[in-house]
Short mmCIF file of N, CA, C and O in Angstrom, two decimals:
data_model
loop_
_atom_site.label_atom_id
_atom_site.label_comp_id
_atom_site.label_asym_id
_atom_site.label_seq_id
_atom_site.Cartn_x
_atom_site.Cartn_y
_atom_site.Cartn_z
N MET A 176 -25.67 -34.82 9.95
CA MET A 176 -25.27 -35.25 8.62
C MET A 176 -26.16 -34.69 7.55
O MET A 176 -25.51 -34.39 6.62
N LYS A 177 -27.47 -34.67 7.87
CA LYS A 177 -28.38 -34.21 6.97
C LYS A 177 -28.52 -32.75 6.93
O LYS A 177 -28.32 -32.05 5.69
N ARG A 178 -28.17 -32.14 8.01
CA ARG A 178 -28.16 -30.80 8.09
C ARG A 178 -26.72 -30.36 7.07
O ARG A 178 -26.84 -29.19 6.38
N THR A 179 -25.69 -31.09 7.46
CA THR A 179 -24.52 -30.56 6.69
C THR A 179 -24.79 -30.70 4.94
O THR A 179 -24.54 -29.90 4.20
N LEU A 180 -25.40 -32.00 4.52
CA LEU A 180 -25.85 -32.00 3.26
C LEU A 180 -26.69 -30.84 2.68
O LEU A 180 -26.41 -30.45 1.55
N ASN A 181 -27.71 -30.46 3.63
CA ASN A 181 -28.56 -29.48 3.15
C ASN A 181 -27.54 -27.99 2.98
O ASN A 181 -27.95 -27.31 1.96
N ILE A 182 -26.89 -27.72 3.79
CA ILE A 182 -26.07 -26.65 3.69
C ILE A 182 -25.17 -26.67 2.44
O ILE A 182 -25.13 -25.72 1.70
N ILE A 183 -24.60 -27.69 2.27
CA ILE A 183 -24.02 -27.91 0.77
C ILE A 183 -24.79 -27.63 -0.26
O ILE A 183 -24.37 -27.27 -1.22
N ALA A 184 -25.89 -28.47 -0.40
CA ALA A 184 -26.73 -28.24 -1.46
C ALA A 184 -27.18 -26.90 -1.59
O ALA A 184 -27.12 -26.35 -2.83
N MET A 185 -27.68 -26.15 -0.61
CA MET A 185 -28.22 -24.71 -0.65
C MET A 185 -27.04 -23.75 -1.26
O MET A 185 -27.15 -22.88 -2.05
N GLY A 186 -25.62 -24.05 -0.81
CA GLY A 186 -24.52 -23.40 -1.15
C GLY A 186 -24.22 -23.45 -2.56
O GLY A 186 -23.99 -22.64 -3.30
N SER A 187 -24.31 -24.78 -3.08
CA SER A 187 -24.26 -25.16 -4.51
C SER A 187 -25.34 -24.13 -5.25
O SER A 187 -24.90 -23.86 -6.37
N VAL A 188 -26.35 -24.41 -4.82
CA VAL A 188 -27.55 -23.65 -5.61
C VAL A 188 -27.22 -22.34 -5.96
O VAL A 188 -27.25 -21.54 -6.81
N PHE A 189 -26.85 -21.73 -4.48
CA PHE A 189 -26.68 -20.52 -4.46
C PHE A 189 -25.47 -19.86 -5.50
O PHE A 189 -25.35 -19.15 -6.15
N LEU A 190 -24.13 -20.70 -5.15
CA LEU A 190 -23.31 -20.15 -5.93
C LEU A 190 -23.51 -20.38 -7.47
O LEU A 190 -22.93 -19.73 -8.45
N ALA A 191 -24.42 -21.57 -7.98
CA ALA A 191 -24.71 -21.77 -9.35
C ALA A 191 -25.44 -20.50 -10.00
O ALA A 191 -25.27 -20.32 -11.24
N GLN A 192 -26.22 -20.02 -8.96
CA GLN A 192 -27.13 -18.74 -9.69
C GLN A 192 -26.50 -17.40 -9.44
O GLN A 192 -27.24 -16.51 -10.14
N ALA A 193 -25.43 -17.42 -8.78
CA ALA A 193 -24.84 -16.18 -8.33
C ALA A 193 -23.56 -15.72 -9.29
O ALA A 193 -22.86 -15.01 -8.91
N SER A 194 -23.50 -16.41 -10.60
CA SER A 194 -22.51 -15.88 -11.41
C SER A 194 -22.24 -14.36 -11.99
O SER A 194 -21.36 -13.85 -11.75
N SER A 195 -23.44 -13.73 -11.83
CA SER A 195 -23.38 -12.38 -12.13
C SER A 195 -23.52 -11.36 -10.98
O SER A 195 -23.13 -10.20 -11.04
N VAL A 196 -23.34 -12.11 -9.80
CA VAL A 196 -23.31 -11.42 -8.62
C VAL A 196 -21.73 -11.17 -8.17
O VAL A 196 -21.36 -10.05 -7.37
N TRP A 197 -20.60 -11.76 -8.65
CA TRP A 197 -19.19 -11.61 -8.42
C TRP A 197 -18.76 -10.10 -8.71
O TRP A 197 -17.88 -9.82 -8.12
N ALA A 198 -19.42 -9.39 -9.47
CA ALA A 198 -18.67 -8.28 -10.04
C ALA A 198 -19.46 -7.04 -9.35
O ALA A 198 -20.79 -7.25 -9.11
N CYS A 199 -18.88 -5.86 -9.23
CA CYS A 199 -19.52 -4.77 -8.60
C CYS A 199 -20.40 -4.37 -9.72
O CYS A 199 -20.16 -4.71 -10.79
N PRO A 200 -21.45 -3.54 -9.34
CA PRO A 200 -22.48 -3.16 -10.28
C PRO A 200 -22.08 -2.29 -11.59
O PRO A 200 -22.21 -2.41 -12.55
N MET A 201 -20.92 -1.48 -11.25
CA MET A 201 -20.62 -0.51 -11.97
C MET A 201 -19.48 -1.38 -13.08
O MET A 201 -19.47 -1.27 -14.35
N CYS A 202 -18.84 -2.56 -12.34
CA CYS A 202 -18.04 -3.24 -13.51
C CYS A 202 -18.87 -3.80 -14.38
O CYS A 202 -18.61 -4.36 -15.63
N LYS A 203 -20.02 -4.71 -13.62
CA LYS A 203 -21.01 -5.29 -14.61
C LYS A 203 -21.56 -4.57 -15.55
O LYS A 203 -21.66 -5.01 -16.91
N PHE A 204 -22.02 -3.27 -15.15
CA PHE A 204 -22.56 -2.31 -16.53
C PHE A 204 -21.61 -1.95 -17.42
O PHE A 204 -22.02 -1.91 -18.39
N ALA A 205 -20.30 -1.96 -17.06
CA ALA A 205 -19.48 -1.44 -17.91
C ALA A 205 -19.01 -2.29 -18.93
O ALA A 205 -18.73 -2.37 -20.17
N LEU A 206 -19.37 -3.89 -18.39
CA LEU A 206 -18.78 -5.08 -19.35
C LEU A 206 -20.11 -5.44 -20.27
O LEU A 206 -20.04 -6.10 -21.49
N GLU A 207 -21.27 -4.52 -19.90
CA GLU A 207 -22.40 -5.07 -20.88
C GLU A 207 -22.86 -3.99 -21.66
O GLU A 207 -23.54 -4.28 -22.57
N THR A 208 -22.05 -3.05 -21.65
CA THR A 208 -22.47 -1.82 -22.99
C THR A 208 -21.47 -1.79 -24.03
O THR A 208 -20.67 -2.78 -24.12
N ASP A 209 -21.12 -0.58 -24.61
CA ASP A 209 -20.52 -0.32 -25.52
C ASP A 209 -18.81 -1.22 -25.47
O ASP A 209 -18.27 -1.07 -24.47
N GLU A 210 -18.09 -1.28 -26.55
CA GLU A 210 -16.94 -1.91 -26.55
C GLU A 210 -15.66 -0.93 -25.99
O GLU A 210 -14.81 -1.43 -25.33
N ASN A 211 -16.06 0.37 -26.10
CA ASN A 211 -14.97 1.11 -25.63
C ASN A 211 -14.89 1.29 -24.16
O ASN A 211 -14.13 2.01 -23.51
N GLU A 212 -16.05 1.36 -23.33
CA GLU A 212 -16.48 1.72 -22.17
C GLU A 212 -15.59 0.67 -21.24
O GLU A 212 -15.25 1.08 -20.15
N PRO A 213 -15.60 -0.39 -21.27
CA PRO A 213 -15.04 -1.55 -20.41
C PRO A 213 -13.47 -1.04 -20.50
O PRO A 213 -12.80 -0.95 -19.53
N ARG A 214 -13.04 -0.90 -21.74
CA ARG A 214 -11.28 -0.49 -21.81
C ARG A 214 -11.13 1.02 -21.09
O ARG A 214 -10.32 0.99 -20.25
N ALA A 215 -12.10 1.93 -21.07
CA ALA A 215 -11.97 3.17 -20.37
C ALA A 215 -12.15 3.17 -19.06
O ALA A 215 -11.36 3.64 -18.03
N TYR A 216 -12.98 2.28 -18.55
CA TYR A 216 -13.00 1.85 -17.23
C TYR A 216 -11.98 1.51 -16.38
O TYR A 216 -11.55 1.77 -15.51
N MET A 217 -11.21 0.39 -17.20
CA MET A 217 -10.22 -0.32 -16.83
C MET A 217 -9.06 0.79 -16.71
O MET A 217 -8.13 0.61 -15.51
N ILE A 218 -8.81 1.66 -17.66
CA ILE A 218 -8.00 2.51 -17.66
C ILE A 218 -7.95 3.51 -16.50
O ILE A 218 -7.07 3.71 -15.71
N SER A 219 -9.42 3.84 -16.16
CA SER A 219 -9.60 4.82 -15.12
C SER A 219 -9.14 4.10 -13.69
O SER A 219 -8.57 5.04 -12.93
N ILE A 220 -9.22 2.76 -13.65
CA ILE A 220 -8.87 2.16 -12.34
C ILE A 220 -7.37 2.27 -12.31
O ILE A 220 -6.90 2.69 -11.05
N LEU A 221 -6.58 2.04 -13.43
CA LEU A 221 -5.09 2.28 -13.43
C LEU A 221 -4.80 3.63 -12.79
O LEU A 221 -3.87 3.77 -12.33
N PHE A 222 -5.52 4.77 -13.43
CA PHE A 222 -5.17 6.11 -13.03
C PHE A 222 -5.32 6.30 -11.40
O PHE A 222 -4.52 6.87 -10.95
N MET A 223 -6.41 5.51 -11.22
CA MET A 223 -6.74 5.76 -9.52
C MET A 223 -5.40 5.18 -8.61
O MET A 223 -5.01 5.60 -7.85
N LEU A 224 -5.17 3.80 -9.20
CA LEU A 224 -3.96 3.26 -8.51
C LEU A 224 -2.64 4.05 -8.52
O LEU A 224 -1.92 3.91 -7.64
N GLY A 225 -2.41 4.49 -9.75
CA GLY A 225 -1.38 5.12 -9.94
C GLY A 225 -1.37 6.69 -9.27
O GLY A 225 -0.20 6.90 -8.62
N MET A 226 -2.40 7.26 -8.93
CA MET A 226 -2.30 8.42 -8.09
C MET A 226 -2.01 8.13 -6.65
O MET A 226 -1.47 8.64 -6.12
N ILE A 227 -2.31 6.78 -6.08
CA ILE A 227 -2.23 6.36 -4.73
C ILE A 227 -0.63 6.30 -4.72
O ILE A 227 -0.24 6.55 -3.61
N THR A 228 -0.44 5.51 -5.64
CA THR A 228 1.35 5.02 -5.67
C THR A 228 1.90 6.32 -5.84
O THR A 228 2.93 6.33 -5.00
N THR A 229 1.84 7.22 -6.52
CA THR A 229 2.43 8.60 -6.53
C THR A 229 2.37 9.43 -5.40
O THR A 229 3.44 9.76 -4.73
N LEU A 230 1.25 9.27 -4.72
CA LEU A 230 1.12 10.20 -3.42
C LEU A 230 2.13 9.34 -2.46
O LEU A 230 2.89 10.05 -1.61
N PHE A 231 2.05 8.22 -2.04
CA PHE A 231 2.97 7.38 -1.26
C PHE A 231 4.29 7.61 -1.51
O PHE A 231 5.25 7.72 -0.65
N THR A 232 4.73 7.49 -2.76
CA THR A 232 6.07 7.59 -3.09
C THR A 232 6.65 8.92 -2.86
O THR A 232 7.67 9.26 -2.37
N SER A 233 5.88 10.04 -3.52
CA SER A 233 6.42 11.38 -3.10
C SER A 233 6.63 11.61 -1.56
O SER A 233 7.61 12.58 -1.06
N VAL A 234 5.42 11.34 -0.58
CA VAL A 234 5.74 11.35 0.71
C VAL A 234 6.91 10.69 1.43
O VAL A 234 7.92 11.11 1.87
N ALA A 235 7.32 9.31 0.74
CA ALA A 235 8.30 8.69 1.23
C ALA A 235 9.55 9.31 0.84
O ALA A 235 10.68 9.58 1.38
N VAL A 236 9.85 9.88 -0.56
CA VAL A 236 10.96 10.70 -1.17
C VAL A 236 11.05 11.93 -0.21
O VAL A 236 12.30 12.32 0.19
N LEU A 237 9.97 12.86 0.11
CA LEU A 237 10.14 13.77 0.82
C LEU A 237 10.80 13.59 2.18
O LEU A 237 11.87 14.33 2.85
N LEU A 238 10.03 12.69 2.91
CA LEU A 238 10.79 12.08 4.24
C LEU A 238 12.23 12.04 4.25
O LEU A 238 12.85 12.33 4.99
N TRP A 239 12.65 11.00 3.29
CA TRP A 239 14.08 10.65 3.09
C TRP A 239 15.06 11.91 2.89
O TRP A 239 15.83 11.96 3.34
N TRP A 240 14.59 12.87 1.90
CA TRP A 240 15.02 14.04 1.82
C TRP A 240 15.19 14.75 2.77
O TRP A 240 16.50 15.38 3.19
N VAL A 241 14.29 14.95 3.71
CA VAL A 241 14.19 15.99 4.80
C VAL A 241 15.56 15.28 5.52
O VAL A 241 15.88 16.08 6.60
N SER A 242 15.25 13.97 5.95
CA SER A 242 16.02 13.47 7.06
C SER A 242 17.35 13.59 6.59
O SER A 242 18.58 13.91 7.33
N LYS A 243 17.81 13.38 5.16
CA LYS A 243 19.18 13.59 4.80
C LYS A 243 19.77 14.94 4.86
O LYS A 243 20.93 15.10 5.42
N LEU A 244 18.79 15.91 4.48
CA LEU A 244 19.15 17.39 4.88
C LEU A 244 19.42 17.72 6.34
O LEU A 244 20.27 18.38 6.64
N ASP A 245 18.49 17.36 7.25
CA ASP A 245 18.67 17.44 8.57
C ASP A 245 19.97 16.84 8.92
O ASP A 245 20.89 17.55 9.79
N ARG A 246 20.53 15.73 8.69
CA ARG A 246 21.57 15.26 9.18
C ARG A 246 22.68 16.00 8.72
O ARG A 246 23.64 15.97 9.50
N LYS A 247 22.78 16.23 7.33
CA LYS A 247 23.97 17.17 6.86
C LYS A 247 23.92 18.46 7.83
O LYS A 247 25.09 18.82 7.91
N ASN A 248 22.80 19.13 7.83
CA ASN A 248 22.89 20.38 8.59
C ASN A 248 23.35 20.19 10.17
O ASN A 248 24.30 21.00 10.65
N LEU A 249 23.00 18.91 10.75
CA LEU A 249 23.78 18.75 12.04
C LEU A 249 25.01 18.28 11.96
O LEU A 249 25.80 18.80 13.00
N THR A 250 25.40 17.74 11.11
CA THR A 250 26.69 17.31 11.01
C THR A 250 27.76 18.63 10.88
O THR A 250 28.75 18.80 11.31
N ALA A 251 26.97 19.47 9.97
CA ALA A 251 27.70 20.84 9.67
C ALA A 251 27.92 21.79 10.96
O ALA A 251 28.95 22.50 11.03
N ALA A 252 26.88 21.91 11.85
CA ALA A 252 27.08 22.38 12.91
C ALA A 252 27.75 22.15 13.84
O ALA A 252 27.74 22.56 15.10
N GLY A 253 28.27 20.77 13.76
CA GLY A 253 29.09 20.38 15.06
C GLY A 253 28.32 19.25 15.71
O GLY A 253 28.92 19.19 16.88
N TYR A 254 27.06 18.95 15.36
CA TYR A 254 26.44 17.95 16.35
C TYR A 254 26.78 16.51 15.74
O TYR A 254 25.78 15.59 15.83
N GLN A 255 27.96 16.05 15.61
CA GLN A 255 28.21 14.64 15.00
C GLN A 255 28.05 13.82 16.12
O GLN A 255 27.67 12.43 15.79
N HIS A 256 28.27 14.17 17.27
CA HIS A 256 28.14 13.39 18.35
C HIS A 256 26.71 12.89 18.58
O HIS A 256 26.26 11.66 19.02
N LEU A 257 25.58 13.27 18.05
CA LEU A 257 24.42 12.60 18.13
C LEU A 257 24.18 11.39 17.32
O LEU A 257 23.14 10.74 17.66
N PHE A 258 24.82 11.69 16.23
CA PHE A 258 24.82 10.22 15.52
C PHE A 258 25.84 9.24 16.07
O PHE A 258 25.86 8.07 15.43
N GLU A 259 26.74 9.33 16.86
CA GLU A 259 27.73 8.48 17.39
C GLU A 259 27.33 8.14 18.63
O GLU A 259 27.93 7.30 19.68
N ASN A 260 26.13 8.40 19.36
CA ASN A 260 25.93 8.04 20.54
C ASN A 260 25.46 6.63 20.91
O ASN A 260 25.38 5.85 20.06
N ALA A 261 25.31 6.19 22.14
CA ALA A 261 24.99 4.90 22.70
C ALA A 261 23.63 4.35 21.98
O ALA A 261 23.27 3.13 22.05
N GLY A 262 22.95 5.59 21.74
CA GLY A 262 21.50 4.92 21.31
C GLY A 262 21.45 4.41 20.11
O GLY A 262 20.88 3.43 19.73
N SER A 263 22.39 4.89 19.17
CA SER A 263 22.46 4.19 17.65
C SER A 263 23.52 3.30 17.68
O SER A 263 23.58 2.41 16.77
N HIS A 264 24.57 3.12 18.58
CA HIS A 264 25.25 2.22 18.71
C HIS A 264 25.89 1.72 20.00
O HIS A 264 26.36 2.29 20.81
N PRO A 265 24.66 0.76 20.50
CA PRO A 265 24.71 0.30 21.79
C PRO A 265 26.13 -0.44 22.06
O PRO A 265 26.51 -0.50 23.33
N HIS A 266 26.86 -0.96 21.40
CA HIS A 266 28.23 -1.52 21.38
C HIS A 266 29.04 -0.52 22.06
O HIS A 266 30.19 -0.65 22.73
N LEU A 267 28.83 0.96 21.72
CA LEU A 267 29.84 1.90 22.21
C LEU A 267 29.72 2.10 23.56
O LEU A 267 30.65 2.91 24.39
N ALA A 268 28.48 2.05 24.31
CA ALA A 268 28.07 2.25 25.77
C ALA A 268 29.15 1.46 26.48
O ALA A 268 29.45 2.03 27.33
N LYS A 269 29.45 0.22 26.18
CA LYS A 269 30.29 -0.58 26.94
C LYS A 269 32.02 0.08 26.94
O LYS A 269 32.36 0.09 28.02
N VAL A 270 32.15 0.57 25.89
CA VAL A 270 33.81 1.33 25.61
C VAL A 270 33.91 2.61 26.31
O VAL A 270 34.49 2.59 27.24
N ARG A 271 32.82 3.35 26.34
CA ARG A 271 32.71 4.46 26.94
C ARG A 271 32.65 4.43 28.42
O ARG A 271 33.24 5.31 29.21
N ALA A 272 31.96 3.34 29.00
CA ALA A 272 31.92 3.21 30.53
C ALA A 272 33.12 2.76 31.13
O ALA A 272 33.11 3.16 32.48
N GLU A 273 33.92 2.34 30.22
CA GLU A 273 35.04 1.60 31.06
C GLU A 273 36.18 2.66 31.04
O GLU A 273 36.52 3.70 30.72
#
């Protein structure tokens, strides 16, 4: 019981003194300086997040477009049966087996 109280007391003291530790060093530095710097720093974070979103979205759209184009070309070449096989329609396997 005494050990638990000591841990709680030490944790409370640590958390009370660590209010400035919660931010990363660059965020803390940006918020302590000129008024325009924190806003610029926050905007740069948005640009970085936007770049990641743009990359993932562009890769997803490219994969969708290539898949659609490939399916169109296979259908035009007479390979429609590839899309109608039992692998994509398991219920057709029973009908064709009979």
